[in-house]
CSV table of C-alpha atoms and ligand atoms in Angstrom, one decimal:
chain,number,residue,atom,x,y,z
I,84,MET,CA,43.1,116.7,170.6
I,85,ARG,CA,46.0,115.5,172.7
I,86,THR,CA,49.6,115.6,171.3
I,87,MET,CA,51.2,112.3,170.1
I,88,LEU,CA,53.4,112.2,173.0
I,89,SER,CA,52.2,113.9,176.2
I,90,ALA,CA,54.6,115.7,178.2
I,91,LYS,CA,57.2,115.1,175.6
I,92,SER,CA,57.5,118.6,174.0
I,93,VAL,CA,60.8,118.2,174.0
I,94,ILE,CA,60.7,116.1,171.0
I,95,ALA,CA,57.7,117.9,169.6
I,96,LEU,CA,59.9,119.1,166.9
I,97,LEU,CA,61.9,116.3,165.2
I,98,LEU,CA,64.4,117.4,162.7
I,99,ILE,CA,65.8,114.4,160.8
I,100,LEU,CA,69.5,114.8,160.7
I,101,ILE,CA,70.2,112.3,158.2
I,102,GLY,CA,73.2,113.3,155.9
I,103,ALA,CA,73.1,117.0,157.2
I,104,GLY,CA,76.3,116.6,159.4
I,105,GLY,CA,74.8,116.6,162.4
I,106,LEU,CA,76.4,116.7,165.8
I,107,VAL,CA,78.3,113.5,166.8
I,108,LEU,CA,77.8,112.8,170.4
I,109,HIS,CA,79.6,109.3,170.7
I,110,ALA,CA,77.3,107.9,172.7
I,111,GLN,CA,78.2,104.5,174.2
I,112,TRP,CA,76.2,102.0,172.3
I,113,GLN,CA,75.2,98.9,174.4
I,114,LYS,CA,74.0,95.6,173.1
I,115,VAL,CA,70.2,94.9,174.1
I,116,ARG,CA,70.2,91.8,176.4
I,117,PRO,CA,67.8,89.0,175.0
I,118,VAL,CA,65.8,89.2,178.2
I,119,ASP,CA,65.0,93.3,177.6
I,120,ARG,CA,64.4,92.3,173.8
I,121,GLN,CA,61.4,89.7,175.1
I,122,SER,CA,60.2,92.0,177.6
I,123,ALA,CA,60.0,94.8,175.2
I,124,VAL,CA,57.6,92.8,173.1
I,125,GLY,CA,55.6,92.2,176.2
I,126,ASP,CA,53.1,89.7,177.5
I,127,VAL,CA,51.4,88.2,174.3
I,128,SER,CA,49.1,85.7,175.6
I,129,GLU,CA,46.2,88.1,175.3
I,130,LEU,CA,46.7,88.8,171.7
I,131,ASP,CA,44.7,87.2,168.9
I,132,PRO,CA,46.3,83.9,167.4
I,133,GLU,CA,47.3,86.0,164.4
I,134,MET,CA,48.9,88.6,166.2
I,135,ARG,CA,50.5,86.2,168.6
I,136,ALA,CA,51.9,84.5,165.5
I,137,ALA,CA,53.1,88.0,164.0
I,138,VAL,CA,55.3,88.8,167.0
I,139,SER,CA,56.7,85.1,167.6
I,140,PHE,CA,59.1,83.1,165.3
I,141,LEU,CA,61.8,85.7,166.2
I,142,ASP,CA,64.4,83.7,163.8
I,143,ASP,CA,62.9,85.7,161.0
I,144,PHE,CA,64.0,89.1,162.5
I,145,GLU,CA,67.7,90.2,162.6
I,146,LEU,CA,69.2,91.3,165.9
I,147,LYS,CA,70.1,95.1,165.8
I,148,ARG,CA,73.3,95.3,164.1
I,149,ALA,CA,76.2,97.3,166.2
I,150,PRO,CA,76.6,100.8,164.8
I,151,GLY,CA,79.4,101.6,162.6
I,152,GLN,CA,81.4,105.1,163.2
I,153,ARG,CA,78.8,107.1,161.2
I,154,ASP,CA,75.7,105.2,162.1
I,155,TRP,CA,73.0,106.7,164.0
I,156,LEU,CA,73.3,104.8,167.5
I,157,ALA,CA,76.9,105.8,167.4
I,158,SER,CA,76.1,109.1,167.8
I,159,HIS,CA,72.4,109.0,169.6
I,160,HIS,CA,71.9,107.7,173.0
I,161,GLU,CA,68.5,106.0,172.5
I,162,PRO,CA,67.3,103.6,175.3
I,163,GLY,CA,64.5,102.3,173.4
I,164,GLN,CA,60.7,102.3,173.9
I,165,SER,CA,59.2,99.0,174.9
I,166,TYR,CA,55.9,98.0,174.0
I,167,GLY,CA,54.8,98.6,177.7
I,168,GLN,CA,56.6,102.2,177.6
I,169,TYR,CA,54.6,103.0,174.2
I,170,LEU,CA,51.4,102.5,176.1
I,171,ARG,CA,52.5,104.4,179.0
I,172,SER,CA,53.5,107.3,176.9
I,173,GLY,CA,49.9,108.0,176.2
I,174,ALA,CA,50.3,108.0,172.5
I,175,ASN,CA,47.3,108.9,170.7
I,176,VAL,CA,45.4,106.3,168.7
I,177,PRO,CA,43.2,107.1,165.7
I,178,LYS,CA,39.5,107.8,166.6
I,179,LYS,CA,36.8,107.7,164.2
I,180,GLY,CA,36.5,110.8,162.5
I,181,LYS,CA,40.3,111.5,162.7
I,182,ASP,CA,41.5,108.3,161.2
I,183,THR,CA,42.9,109.2,157.7
I,184,LEU,CA,46.5,109.8,156.5
I,185,TYR,CA,47.0,112.2,154.4
I,186,ILE,CA,49.9,112.7,151.6
I,187,LEU,CA,50.5,116.0,150.2
I,188,PRO,CA,52.8,116.4,147.1
I,189,LEU,CA,54.6,119.5,146.6
I,190,GLY,CA,55.8,119.9,143.0
I,191,THR,CA,55.7,117.2,140.4
I,192,PHE,CA,56.1,113.5,140.9
I,193,GLY,CA,56.2,110.2,138.8
I,194,LEU,CA,59.1,111.4,136.6
I,195,GLY,CA,62.3,109.5,136.1
I,196,SER,CA,62.8,107.1,139.1
I,197,SER,CA,60.7,109.3,141.4
I,198,PRO,CA,58.2,107.4,142.9
I,199,LYS,CA,54.7,107.3,141.9
I,200,LEU,CA,52.1,108.7,144.3
I,201,SER,CA,49.6,106.1,144.0
I,202,GLN,CA,52.5,103.6,144.7
I,203,LEU,CA,53.0,105.6,147.8
I,204,ALA,CA,49.5,105.4,149.0
I,205,SER,CA,48.8,101.8,148.4
I,206,TYR,CA,52.0,101.0,150.4
I,207,THR,CA,51.1,103.3,153.4
I,208,GLU,CA,47.7,101.9,153.3
I,209,ALA,CA,48.8,98.4,153.4
I,210,TYR,CA,51.3,99.0,156.0
I,211,PHE,CA,48.9,101.1,158.5
I,212,HIS,CA,45.8,98.8,157.6
I,213,PRO,CA,43.0,99.6,158.3
I,214,MET,CA,43.7,103.3,158.4
I,215,LYS,CA,42.5,105.3,155.3
I,216,VAL,CA,45.3,107.0,153.0
I,217,ARG,CA,44.4,109.8,150.9
I,218,VAL,CA,46.5,111.9,148.4
I,219,LEU,CA,45.8,115.4,148.2
I,220,PRO,CA,46.0,117.6,145.1
I,221,ALA,CA,49.5,118.4,144.2
I,222,VAL,CA,50.6,122.1,145.2
I,223,ALA,CA,52.6,123.9,143.0
I,224,LEU,CA,56.2,124.5,144.6
I,225,ASN,CA,55.4,128.4,144.0
I,226,ASP,CA,52.4,128.2,145.9
I,227,VAL,CA,53.8,126.9,149.1
I,228,GLU,CA,54.5,129.8,151.4
I,229,ALA,CA,58.2,129.3,152.1
I,230,GLN,CA,61.7,130.7,151.3
I,231,THR,CA,63.7,128.8,148.5
I,232,ARG,CA,67.5,129.1,147.7
I,233,GLU,CA,69.3,128.1,144.6
I,234,ARG,CA,72.0,125.6,144.4
I,235,SER,CA,74.1,124.3,141.7
I,236,PHE,CA,72.1,121.1,141.4
I,237,GLY,CA,68.4,123.3,141.8
I,238,THR,CA,66.0,124.8,144.0
I,239,GLN,CA,66.0,124.1,147.7
I,240,LEU,CA,62.9,124.6,149.7
I,241,HIS,CA,63.1,125.5,153.3
I,242,SER,CA,61.9,123.1,155.7
I,243,GLU,CA,61.0,124.9,158.7
I,244,ASP,CA,58.8,127.5,156.8
I,245,THR,CA,57.1,124.4,155.0
I,246,LEU,CA,55.9,122.9,158.1
I,247,LYS,CA,54.4,126.1,159.6
I,248,TRP,CA,52.6,126.6,156.5
I,249,LEU,CA,51.3,122.7,156.8
I,250,GLU,CA,50.0,123.3,160.1
I,251,GLY,CA,46.9,125.3,158.7
I,252,LYS,CA,46.3,123.1,156.1
I,253,LEU,CA,45.7,119.8,158.1
I,254,PRO,CA,42.4,118.3,157.1
I,255,SER,CA,39.7,118.1,159.9
I,256,ASP,CA,39.7,114.3,159.6
I,257,ALA,CA,43.2,113.9,159.6
I,258,TYR,CA,45.1,111.5,162.0
I,259,ALA,CA,48.5,113.1,160.0
I,260,MET,CA,49.5,114.6,157.0
I,261,LEU,CA,53.1,114.3,155.6
I,262,ALA,CA,54.1,116.7,152.5
I,263,VAL,CA,56.2,114.8,150.0
I,264,THR,CA,58.4,116.4,147.2
I,265,MET,CA,61.1,115.5,144.9
I,266,VAL,CA,62.8,119.0,145.7
I,267,ASP,CA,65.7,119.1,148.0
I,268,LEU,CA,65.2,120.5,151.5
I,269,TYR,CA,67.2,122.7,153.8
I,270,PRO,CA,66.1,123.7,157.7
I,271,ARG,CA,68.2,126.6,157.9
I,272,GLU,CA,71.0,129.1,156.1
I,273,SER,CA,73.9,127.1,157.6
I,274,TRP,CA,72.7,123.6,156.8
I,275,ASN,CA,73.6,121.8,153.5
I,276,TYR,CA,70.4,120.0,153.4
I,277,VAL,CA,68.1,117.8,155.0
I,278,PHE,CA,65.8,114.9,154.5
I,279,GLY,CA,63.0,116.0,156.3
I,280,GLN,CA,61.3,117.7,159.2
I,281,ALA,CA,58.1,117.0,161.4
I,282,SER,CA,56.2,118.3,164.1
I,283,LEU,CA,54.7,115.2,166.1
I,284,LYS,CA,52.5,117.9,168.1
I,285,GLU,CA,50.9,119.4,165.0
I,286,ARG,CA,50.9,116.0,163.2
I,287,VAL,CA,52.6,117.6,160.1
I,288,GLY,CA,55.9,116.8,158.4
I,289,VAL,CA,57.6,117.4,155.2
I,290,PHE,CA,60.0,115.0,153.2
I,291,SER,CA,62.0,114.8,150.2
I,292,PHE,CA,63.1,112.0,148.1
I,293,ALA,CA,65.3,114.0,146.0
I,294,ARG,CA,68.4,112.4,147.4
I,295,TYR,CA,66.9,108.7,147.0
I,296,SER,CA,66.8,108.7,143.2
I,297,GLY,CA,70.5,109.7,142.9
I,298,GLY,CA,70.0,113.2,141.2
I,299,VAL,CA,70.9,115.0,144.3
I,300,GLY,CA,73.9,114.2,146.4
I,301,GLY,CA,74.3,110.7,144.6
I,302,GLY,CA,76.9,111.8,142.4
I,303,GLY,CA,74.2,112.0,139.7
I,304,GLU,CA,73.9,108.4,139.0
I,305,LYS,CA,70.3,107.3,138.4
I,306,VAL,CA,69.3,104.5,141.1
I,307,PRO,CA,67.0,101.4,139.7
I,308,LYS,CA,63.3,102.5,140.1
I,309,GLU,CA,62.8,99.6,142.8
I,310,LEU,CA,65.6,101.0,144.9
I,311,ALA,CA,64.1,104.8,144.8
I,312,LEU,CA,60.6,103.2,145.7
I,313,GLU,CA,61.9,101.1,148.5
I,314,ARG,CA,63.7,104.0,150.1
I,315,SER,CA,60.7,106.4,149.5
I,316,VAL,CA,58.3,104.0,151.1
I,317,LYS,CA,60.5,102.9,154.1
I,318,VAL,CA,60.9,106.6,154.9
I,319,LEU,CA,57.1,107.3,154.7
I,320,THR,CA,56.2,104.5,156.6
I,321,HIS,CA,58.8,105.3,159.4
I,322,GLU,CA,57.9,109.1,159.5
I,323,PHE,CA,54.1,108.2,159.8
I,324,GLY,CA,55.4,105.7,162.3
I,325,HIS,CA,56.6,108.6,164.6
I,326,MET,CA,53.2,110.4,164.1
I,327,PHE,CA,51.8,107.3,165.9
I,328,GLY,CA,53.9,108.0,169.0
I,329,VAL,CA,56.6,105.4,168.0
I,330,LEU,CA,59.9,106.0,168.9
I,331,HIS,CA,63.2,104.5,167.2
I,332,CYS,CA,63.8,100.9,167.7
I,333,ILE,CA,67.1,99.4,169.0
I,334,TYR,CA,66.0,96.0,169.2
I,335,TYR,CA,65.9,94.3,165.9
I,336,GLN,CA,66.9,95.5,162.4
I,337,CYS,CA,63.6,97.6,161.7
I,338,ASN,CA,61.7,100.0,159.8
I,339,MET,CA,61.8,102.1,162.9
I,340,ASN,CA,65.7,102.1,163.3
I,341,GLY,CA,67.0,105.7,163.3
I,342,SER,CA,69.3,106.4,160.0
I,343,ASN,CA,72.3,108.7,159.8
I,344,HIS,CA,73.0,108.4,156.3
I,345,LEU,CA,71.4,106.8,153.0
I,346,GLY,CA,73.6,103.5,153.7
I,347,GLU,CA,71.8,103.1,156.9
I,348,VAL,CA,68.4,103.6,155.4
I,349,ASP,CA,69.2,100.8,152.5
I,350,VAL,CA,70.2,98.4,155.3
I,351,SER,CA,67.3,98.7,157.5
I,352,PRO,CA,64.2,96.5,156.1
I,353,LEU,CA,60.9,97.6,154.9
I,354,GLN,CA,59.3,95.6,157.9
I,355,ALA,CA,58.7,96.5,161.7
I,356,CYS,CA,59.9,94.1,164.1
I,357,PRO,CA,57.8,92.5,166.6
I,358,VAL,CA,58.1,95.3,169.1
I,359,CYS,CA,57.2,97.9,166.8
I,360,LEU,CA,54.6,95.8,164.9
I,361,ARG,CA,52.7,95.3,168.4
I,362,LYS,CA,52.5,99.0,168.8
I,363,PHE,CA,51.1,99.8,165.2
I,364,HIS,CA,48.6,96.9,165.9
I,365,HIS,CA,47.3,98.8,169.0
I,366,ALA,CA,47.1,102.0,167.0
I,367,CYS,CA,45.6,100.7,164.0
I,368,GLY,CA,43.7,97.2,165.1
I,369,PHE,CA,44.6,95.3,161.8
I,370,SER,CA,44.6,91.8,161.3
I,371,ALA,CA,48.0,90.6,160.9
I,372,LYS,CA,47.3,88.2,158.0
I,373,THR,CA,45.4,90.5,155.9
I,374,ARG,CA,48.2,93.1,156.5
I,375,TYR,CA,50.8,90.8,155.4
I,376,ARG,CA,49.0,89.8,152.4
I,377,LYS,CA,48.5,93.4,151.2
I,378,LEU,CA,52.2,94.2,151.8
I,379,LEU,CA,53.2,90.8,149.9
I,380,GLU,CA,51.1,91.5,147.3
I,381,PHE,CA,52.6,95.4,146.8
I,382,CYS,CA,56.1,93.8,147.0
I,383,GLU,CA,55.8,91.3,144.5
I,384,ALA,CA,54.0,93.7,141.9
I,385,GLN,CA,56.5,96.4,142.5
I,386,GLY,CA,59.7,94.1,142.3
I,387,LEU,CA,60.5,94.8,146.2
I,388,GLU,CA,62.3,91.0,146.5
I,389,ASP,CA,63.4,91.3,150.2
I,390,GLY,CA,60.1,92.5,151.6
I,391,ALA,CA,58.2,89.8,149.2
I,392,LYS,CA,60.6,87.0,150.6
I,393,PHE,CA,59.9,88.0,154.6
I,394,TYR,CA,56.1,88.6,154.1
I,395,LYS,CA,55.9,85.2,152.1
I,396,SER,CA,57.8,83.7,154.9
I,397,ARG,CA,55.8,85.0,157.6
I,398,LEU,CA,52.4,84.3,156.1
I,399,GLU,CA,53.4,80.8,155.6
I,400,LYS,CA,53.9,80.7,159.8
I,401,MET,CA,50.5,82.5,160.4
I,402,PRO,CA,47.8,80.1,161.7
Q,294,ZN,ZN1,62.9,108.5,162.8
Q,295,ZN,ZN1,61.2,97.7,166.0
C-alpha cells in the first residue's frame, strides 16, 4: 500500500497543535491572487456538468480571511495545494476492497452534549459519498494500551501511545480509521493537551471532542448540542480529508483550513471550497448533486442552519 503522500515522510506524523501552545513562527501571510485561486481549481472543462457547476458560481464561497494574530496562517507558512499539485503528489485514492472509513469510539459517547456516533457516521458518509463508513464497537478506555494521567477536570489519554496501539487495529478493508473520544488527550508530558494526532502513513488518527462541548477547557459552560455536533463533524471530515492526501486550504474559508484554536474552527465552514471539493471528487467519485442532497438532509435534520443554507443554495444552481 502506498503512503498517502509519497516522499512526504516529513508530514507522516501530523500533530494537531490547536490550542496546545505550539510554536509561533510569525510567518508572513500573503493574500492569494485571484488568478492563483482560479488556477488552483484547474481546468474544469472535462468535468461532468454537475461537478462543473459545483466548482463554479464562486460568489457562494467566502475568500480566505486575513489571519488574526492567534490564527493558523499567522504562525504557519503554508503555500497551499492546488488541484494539480494534489494530483502530482501521488495521493492514494480508495480502491475496491480498501474503501471503508472506520470510526472507532474510545469510551462512552452520546451523553450530554457529546455527539451521537450515528450522527458522526452519517455525516461522514454524506461528505465522502459514496465511501462506506462503519462505526466499530466501542473500546473501553481501560483496554486502550496507552498511558493516562489525571488532571483536575478528569483523566487524559496519551495520544502518541494511542496512535501506536491503533496501527495494529486497522481493518484489512480500511481506507483509514479515526478513533474518537470524549476524553481529553495529551501528546507528551510537557504539553497541556492536544485536540488530536494522526499518522498519514499508517492511516490512523485519534481525536478528542472533549473541548468542543464546553466541559473541558471551555470554562465548564455547556454549549448547544448543535454547536458541539457541528464542531465534531467539521473536525472529523477535516481529519479524514488529510487521510485522502488533501493539505490545508489557503484559498477560501473552507473545512480544510488549518485551525489554531476553537474560535477558528467555529468560523471555518462545514463545506469544502471548489479546490478541495475537486480533490475529494477525484478520490471518491461522487455525484455532486447526490452529495449535496445528503448533506442538506443531514444539516436540516440536525439543525445545522448555515450548512443547510449553503447546500440548499448550491443545489438550486445544479443543472
Ligand atoms: Zn489539518
Ligand atoms: Zn478548500
